[in-house]
Short mmCIF file of C-alpha atoms and ligand atoms in Angstrom, two decimals:
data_model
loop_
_atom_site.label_atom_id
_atom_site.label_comp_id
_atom_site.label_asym_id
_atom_site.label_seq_id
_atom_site.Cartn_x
_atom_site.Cartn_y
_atom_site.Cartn_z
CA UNK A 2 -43.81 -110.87 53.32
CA UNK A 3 -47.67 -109.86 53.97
CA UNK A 4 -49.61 -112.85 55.51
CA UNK A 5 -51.12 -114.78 53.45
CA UNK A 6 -55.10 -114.62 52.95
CA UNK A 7 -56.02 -117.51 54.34
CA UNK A 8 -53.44 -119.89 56.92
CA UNK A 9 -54.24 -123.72 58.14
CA UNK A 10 -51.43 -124.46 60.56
CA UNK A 11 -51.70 -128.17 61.79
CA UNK A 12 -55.39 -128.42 61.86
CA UNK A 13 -56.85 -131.41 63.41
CA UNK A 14 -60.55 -132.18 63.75
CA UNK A 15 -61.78 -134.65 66.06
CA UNK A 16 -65.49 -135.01 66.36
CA UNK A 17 -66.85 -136.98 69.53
CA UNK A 18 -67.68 -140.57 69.54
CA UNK A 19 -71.26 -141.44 68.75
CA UNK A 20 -72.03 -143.58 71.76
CA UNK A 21 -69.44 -144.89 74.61
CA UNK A 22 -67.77 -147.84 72.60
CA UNK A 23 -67.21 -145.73 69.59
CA UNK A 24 -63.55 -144.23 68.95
CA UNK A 25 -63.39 -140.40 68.50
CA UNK A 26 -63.93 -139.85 65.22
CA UNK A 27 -60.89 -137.96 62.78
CA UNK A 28 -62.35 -135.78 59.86
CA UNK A 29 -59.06 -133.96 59.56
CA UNK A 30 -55.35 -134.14 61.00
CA UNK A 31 -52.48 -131.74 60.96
CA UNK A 32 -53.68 -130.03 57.52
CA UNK A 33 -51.31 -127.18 56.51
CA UNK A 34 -51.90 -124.83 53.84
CA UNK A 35 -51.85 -121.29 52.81
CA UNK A 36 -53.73 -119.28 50.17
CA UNK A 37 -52.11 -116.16 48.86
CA UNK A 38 -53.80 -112.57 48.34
CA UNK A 39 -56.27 -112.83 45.34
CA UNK A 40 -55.41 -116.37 44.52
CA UNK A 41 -58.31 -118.88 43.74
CA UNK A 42 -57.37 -122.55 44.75
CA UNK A 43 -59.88 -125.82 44.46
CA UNK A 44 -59.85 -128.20 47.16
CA UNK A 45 -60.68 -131.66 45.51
CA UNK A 46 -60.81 -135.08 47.65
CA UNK A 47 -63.21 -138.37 48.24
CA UNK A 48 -66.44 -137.66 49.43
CA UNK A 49 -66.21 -137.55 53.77
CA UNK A 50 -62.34 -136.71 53.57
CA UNK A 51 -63.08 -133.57 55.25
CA UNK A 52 -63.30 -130.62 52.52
CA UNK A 53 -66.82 -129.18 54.20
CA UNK A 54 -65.15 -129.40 57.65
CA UNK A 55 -62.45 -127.18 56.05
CA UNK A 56 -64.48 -124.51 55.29
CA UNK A 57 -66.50 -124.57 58.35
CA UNK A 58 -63.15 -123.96 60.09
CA UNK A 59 -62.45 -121.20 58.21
CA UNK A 60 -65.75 -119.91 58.25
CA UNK A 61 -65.69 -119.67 62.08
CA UNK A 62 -68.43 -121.97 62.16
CA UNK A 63 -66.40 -124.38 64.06
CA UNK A 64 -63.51 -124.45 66.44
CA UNK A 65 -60.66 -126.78 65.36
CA UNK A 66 -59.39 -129.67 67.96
CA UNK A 67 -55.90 -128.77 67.84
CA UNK A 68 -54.21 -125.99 65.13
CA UNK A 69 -54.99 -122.43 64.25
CA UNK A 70 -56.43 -121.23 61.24
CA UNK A 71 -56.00 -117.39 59.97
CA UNK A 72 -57.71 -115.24 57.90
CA UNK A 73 -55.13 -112.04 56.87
CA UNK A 74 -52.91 -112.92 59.28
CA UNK A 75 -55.57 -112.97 62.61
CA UNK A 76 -56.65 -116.15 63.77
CA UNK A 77 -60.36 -117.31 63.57
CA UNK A 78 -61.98 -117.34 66.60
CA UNK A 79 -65.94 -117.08 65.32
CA UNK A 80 -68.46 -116.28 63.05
CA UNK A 81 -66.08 -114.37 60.79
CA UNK A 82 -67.42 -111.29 58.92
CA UNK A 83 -64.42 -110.76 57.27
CA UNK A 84 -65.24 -114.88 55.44
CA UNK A 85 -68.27 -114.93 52.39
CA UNK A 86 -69.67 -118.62 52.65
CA UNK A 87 -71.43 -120.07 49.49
CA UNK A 88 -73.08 -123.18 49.32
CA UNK A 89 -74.77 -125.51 46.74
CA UNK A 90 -78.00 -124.53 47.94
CA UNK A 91 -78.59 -120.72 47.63
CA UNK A 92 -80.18 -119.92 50.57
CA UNK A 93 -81.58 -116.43 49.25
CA UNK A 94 -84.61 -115.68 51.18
CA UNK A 95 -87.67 -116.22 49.00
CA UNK A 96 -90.00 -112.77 50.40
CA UNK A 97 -87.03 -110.51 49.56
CA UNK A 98 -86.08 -109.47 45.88
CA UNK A 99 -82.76 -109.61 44.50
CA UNK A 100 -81.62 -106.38 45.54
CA UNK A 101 -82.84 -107.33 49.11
CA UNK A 102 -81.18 -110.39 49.12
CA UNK A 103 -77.79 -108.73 47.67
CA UNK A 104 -78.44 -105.86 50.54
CA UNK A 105 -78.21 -108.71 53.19
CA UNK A 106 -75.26 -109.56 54.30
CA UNK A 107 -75.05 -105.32 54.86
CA UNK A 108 -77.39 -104.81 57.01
CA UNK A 109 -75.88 -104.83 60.30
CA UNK A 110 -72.82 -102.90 59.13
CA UNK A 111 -71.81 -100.01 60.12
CA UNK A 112 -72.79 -98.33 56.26
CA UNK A 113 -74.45 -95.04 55.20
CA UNK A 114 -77.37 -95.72 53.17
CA UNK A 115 -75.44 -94.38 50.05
CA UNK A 116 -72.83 -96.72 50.63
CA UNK A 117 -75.27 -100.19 51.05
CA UNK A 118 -77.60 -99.03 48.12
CA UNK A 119 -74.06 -98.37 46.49
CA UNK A 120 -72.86 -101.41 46.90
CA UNK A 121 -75.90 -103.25 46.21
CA UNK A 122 -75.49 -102.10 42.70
CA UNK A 123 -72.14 -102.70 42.44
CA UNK A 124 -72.29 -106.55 42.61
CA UNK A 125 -75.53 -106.36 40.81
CA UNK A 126 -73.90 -105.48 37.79
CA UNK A 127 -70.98 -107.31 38.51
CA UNK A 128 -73.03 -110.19 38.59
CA UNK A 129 -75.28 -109.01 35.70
CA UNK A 130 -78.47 -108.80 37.37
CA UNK A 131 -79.43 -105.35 37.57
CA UNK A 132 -82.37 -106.38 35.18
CA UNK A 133 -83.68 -108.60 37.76
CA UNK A 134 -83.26 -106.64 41.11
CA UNK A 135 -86.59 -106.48 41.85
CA UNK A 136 -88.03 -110.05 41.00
CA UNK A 137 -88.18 -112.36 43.77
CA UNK A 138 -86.01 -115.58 43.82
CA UNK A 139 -88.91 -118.19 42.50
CA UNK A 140 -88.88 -115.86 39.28
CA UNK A 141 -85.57 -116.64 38.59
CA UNK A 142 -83.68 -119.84 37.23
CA UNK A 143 -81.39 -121.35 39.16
CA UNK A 144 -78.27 -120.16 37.82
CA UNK A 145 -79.46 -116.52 38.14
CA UNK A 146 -80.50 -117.40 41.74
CA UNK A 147 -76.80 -118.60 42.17
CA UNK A 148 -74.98 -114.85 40.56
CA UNK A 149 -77.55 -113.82 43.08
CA UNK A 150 -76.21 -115.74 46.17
CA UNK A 151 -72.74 -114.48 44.80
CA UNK A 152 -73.95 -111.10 44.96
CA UNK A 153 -74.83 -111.05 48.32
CA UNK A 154 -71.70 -112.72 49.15
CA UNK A 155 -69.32 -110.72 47.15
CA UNK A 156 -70.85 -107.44 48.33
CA UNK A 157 -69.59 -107.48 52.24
CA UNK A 158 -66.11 -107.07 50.72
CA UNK A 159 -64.84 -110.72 52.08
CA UNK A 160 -61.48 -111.18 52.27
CA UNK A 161 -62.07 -114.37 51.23
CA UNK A 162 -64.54 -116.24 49.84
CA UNK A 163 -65.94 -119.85 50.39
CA UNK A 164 -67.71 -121.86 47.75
CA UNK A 165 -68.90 -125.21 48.52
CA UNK A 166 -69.62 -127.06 45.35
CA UNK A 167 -71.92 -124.06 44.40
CA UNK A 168 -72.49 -125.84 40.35
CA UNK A 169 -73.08 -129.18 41.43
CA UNK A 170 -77.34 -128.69 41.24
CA UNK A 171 -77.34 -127.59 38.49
CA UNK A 172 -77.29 -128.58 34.86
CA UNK A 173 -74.22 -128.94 32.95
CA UNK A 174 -75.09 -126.38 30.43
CA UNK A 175 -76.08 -123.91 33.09
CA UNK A 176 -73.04 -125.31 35.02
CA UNK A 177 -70.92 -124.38 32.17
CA UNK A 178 -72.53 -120.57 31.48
CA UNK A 179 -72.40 -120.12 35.76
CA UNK A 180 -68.40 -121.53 35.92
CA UNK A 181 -67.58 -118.98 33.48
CA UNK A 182 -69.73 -116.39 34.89
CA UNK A 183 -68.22 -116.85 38.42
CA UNK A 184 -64.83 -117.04 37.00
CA UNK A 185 -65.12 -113.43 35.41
CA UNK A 186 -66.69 -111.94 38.57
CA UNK A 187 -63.98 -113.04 40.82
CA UNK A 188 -61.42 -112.08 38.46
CA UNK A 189 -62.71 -108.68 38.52
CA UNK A 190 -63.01 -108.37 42.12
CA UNK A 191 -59.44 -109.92 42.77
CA UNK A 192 -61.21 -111.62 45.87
CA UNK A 193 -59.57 -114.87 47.31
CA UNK A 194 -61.17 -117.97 46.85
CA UNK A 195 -61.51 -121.16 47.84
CA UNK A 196 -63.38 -123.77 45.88
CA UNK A 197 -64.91 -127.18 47.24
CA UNK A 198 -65.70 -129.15 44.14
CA UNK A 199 -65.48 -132.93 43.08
CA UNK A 200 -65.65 -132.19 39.36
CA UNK A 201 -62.22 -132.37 38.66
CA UNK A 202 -62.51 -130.55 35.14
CA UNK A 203 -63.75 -127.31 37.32
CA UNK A 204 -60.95 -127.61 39.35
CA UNK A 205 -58.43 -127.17 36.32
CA UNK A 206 -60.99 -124.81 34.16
CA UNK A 207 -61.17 -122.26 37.45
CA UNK A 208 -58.64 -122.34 40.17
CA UNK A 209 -54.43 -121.63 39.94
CA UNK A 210 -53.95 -124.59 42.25
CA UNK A 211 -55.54 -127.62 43.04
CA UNK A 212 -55.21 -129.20 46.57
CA UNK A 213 -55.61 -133.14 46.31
CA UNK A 214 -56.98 -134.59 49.68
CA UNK A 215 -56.74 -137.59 51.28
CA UNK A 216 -59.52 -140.27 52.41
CA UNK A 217 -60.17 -139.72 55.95
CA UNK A 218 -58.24 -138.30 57.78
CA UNK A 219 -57.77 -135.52 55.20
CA UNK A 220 -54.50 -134.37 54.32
CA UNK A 221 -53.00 -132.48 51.46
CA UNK A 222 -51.55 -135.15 49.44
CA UNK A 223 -50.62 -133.39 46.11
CA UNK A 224 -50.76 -129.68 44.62
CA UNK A 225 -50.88 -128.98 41.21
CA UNK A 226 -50.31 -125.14 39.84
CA UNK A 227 -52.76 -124.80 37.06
CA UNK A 228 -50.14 -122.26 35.10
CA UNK A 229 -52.87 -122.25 31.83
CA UNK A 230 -54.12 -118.77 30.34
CA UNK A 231 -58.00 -117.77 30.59
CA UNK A 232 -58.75 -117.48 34.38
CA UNK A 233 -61.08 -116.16 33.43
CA UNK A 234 -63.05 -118.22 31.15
CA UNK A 235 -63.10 -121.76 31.93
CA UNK A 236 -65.18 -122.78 28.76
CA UNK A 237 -61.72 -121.82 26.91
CA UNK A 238 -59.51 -123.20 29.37
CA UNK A 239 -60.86 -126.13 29.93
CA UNK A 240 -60.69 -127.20 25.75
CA UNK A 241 -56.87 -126.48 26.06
CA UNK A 242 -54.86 -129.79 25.28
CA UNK A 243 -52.41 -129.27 29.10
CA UNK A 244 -55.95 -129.18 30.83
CA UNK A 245 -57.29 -132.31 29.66
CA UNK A 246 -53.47 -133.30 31.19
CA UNK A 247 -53.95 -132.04 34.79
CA UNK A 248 -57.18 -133.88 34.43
CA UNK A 249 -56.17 -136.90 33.63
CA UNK A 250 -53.39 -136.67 36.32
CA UNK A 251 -56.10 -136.07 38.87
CA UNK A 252 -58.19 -138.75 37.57
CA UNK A 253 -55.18 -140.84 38.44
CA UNK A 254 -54.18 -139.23 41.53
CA UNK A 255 -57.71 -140.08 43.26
CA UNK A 256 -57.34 -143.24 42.27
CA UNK A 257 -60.81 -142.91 40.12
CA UNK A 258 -58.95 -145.24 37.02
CA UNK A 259 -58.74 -148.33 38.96
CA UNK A 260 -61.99 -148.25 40.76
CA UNK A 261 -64.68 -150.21 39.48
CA UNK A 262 -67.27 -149.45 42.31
CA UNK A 263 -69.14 -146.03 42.23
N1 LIG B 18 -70.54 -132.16 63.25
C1 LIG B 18 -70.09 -133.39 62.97
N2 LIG B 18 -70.16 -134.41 63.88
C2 LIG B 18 -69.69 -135.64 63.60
N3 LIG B 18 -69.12 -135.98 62.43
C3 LIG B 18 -69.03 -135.02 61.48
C4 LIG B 18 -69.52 -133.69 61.69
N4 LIG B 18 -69.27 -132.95 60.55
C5 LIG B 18 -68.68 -133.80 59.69
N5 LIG B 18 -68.53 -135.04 60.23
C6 LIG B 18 -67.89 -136.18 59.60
O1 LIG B 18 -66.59 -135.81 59.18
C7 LIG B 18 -66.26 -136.37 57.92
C8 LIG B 18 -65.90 -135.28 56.95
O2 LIG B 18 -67.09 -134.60 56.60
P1 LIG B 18 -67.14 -133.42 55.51
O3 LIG B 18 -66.17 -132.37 55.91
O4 LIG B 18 -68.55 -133.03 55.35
O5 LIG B 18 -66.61 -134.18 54.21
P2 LIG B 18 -66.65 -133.75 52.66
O6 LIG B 18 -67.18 -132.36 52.58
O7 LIG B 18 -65.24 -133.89 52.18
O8 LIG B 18 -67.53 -134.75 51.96
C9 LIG B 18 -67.49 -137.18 57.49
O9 LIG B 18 -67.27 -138.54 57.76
C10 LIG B 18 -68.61 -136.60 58.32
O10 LIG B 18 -69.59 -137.58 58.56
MG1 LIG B 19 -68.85 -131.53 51.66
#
């Protein structure tokens, strides 16, 4: 069997104590879970239960306590280039255009010219932005400044891809447009992906499986397999009568029905 995309094998993450009398501190313990070739899974779980810290792991950003994490099979050991990381916050660099931005992540690869400006245009029309390659990023809204930030990160050729709640800024009628727009550009690419979200309808409208965490310490307490049609278009997915179902089970399952406290 090829290895799978993306491994967590018994990941713990301690953090130190904040002064002398404090305990160490446990984000995560002994997490375990794989991600398939091309699959797209949602990681959903209380607020502080860890999700961020998973993706930082996997990122290379961090080291975990005790564990091993892979990406294809080799074990992360630093700032992987083989990992696109997306967060809420775009982070495109305001004195570049769009095709600059996209061009990024490139530059200190070992490219032809043909092949960045190549690729650069690639994910600009994947992303449907070729109209806007040459603004700069105040001149566009903020979902077209988020296809952007998915441009740049698409077009390094990740193996997989990060997204940490990249909708939750926004509107929920841009939300909606961007959900579905992201959903048919990583359907196209066939890029693995993992998605940090705490709107649980997202979860169901995007991903094939949903990983329920934990409170602190996080741990994978439930998976669902989203088996509903129209990966690629959430708006349609998310009407169908099973995925108000697998929402209403997650409701349950993070206990959000019999809170009264927000
Ligand atoms: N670098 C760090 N040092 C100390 N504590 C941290 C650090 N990073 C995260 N934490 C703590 O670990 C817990 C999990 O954080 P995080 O992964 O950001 O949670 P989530 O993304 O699920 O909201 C939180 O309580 C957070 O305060
Ligand atoms: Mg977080």
């Amino acid at each position: 069997m090829p290895a799978a995309a993306l491994e967590l094998l018994h990941v713990t993450r301690r953090f130190p104590p904040r002064d002398r009398h404090a305990q160490p501190f446990t984000a995560i313990e002994r997490l375990n879970f794989q991600v398939a070739q091309g699959e797209f899974v949602a990681l959903v779980g209380p607020s502080g239960c860890g999700k961020s810290t998973v993706l930082n792991l996997v990122a290379g950003l961090d080291r975990p306590t005790e564990g091993q994490v892979f990406v294809s099979g080799e074990e992360v050991a630093g700032a992987n280039a083989h990992v696109g990381f997306m967060l809420q916050k775009d982070l495109l660099l305001p004195w570049r255009s769009i095709r600059r931005n996209v061009e990024f992540g490139l530059e200190n690869r070992a490219l032809s010219a043909d092949e960045r400006r190549a690729r650069v245009a690639r994910e600009l029309t994947r992303c449907r932005l070729t109209d806007y390659a040459d603004r700069y990023p105040h001149q566009l809204s903020g979902g077209q400044r988020q296809r952007a930030a998915l441009a740049r990160t698409l077009a390094i050729d990740p193996r997989v891809v990060l997204l940490d709640e990249p909708f939750s800024a926004l509107d929920a009628q841009t939300k909606l447009l961007l959900q579905k727009s992201f959903a048919e550009t990583i359907a196209a690419s066939g890029v693995t992906t993992l998605l940090i979200t705490h709107d649980l309808t997202e979860a169901v409208a995007m991903a094939d499986r949903i990983l329920v965490m934990s409170e602190r310490p996080g741990r994978i307490v439930e998976e669902l397999i989203i088996d509903l049609p129209h990966r690629d278009n959430p708006i349609a997915r998310q009407a169908l009568p099973r995925a108000r179902e697998f929402i209403a089970h997650l409701f349950h399952a993070l206990h959000l029905d019999d809170r009264i406290d927000a």
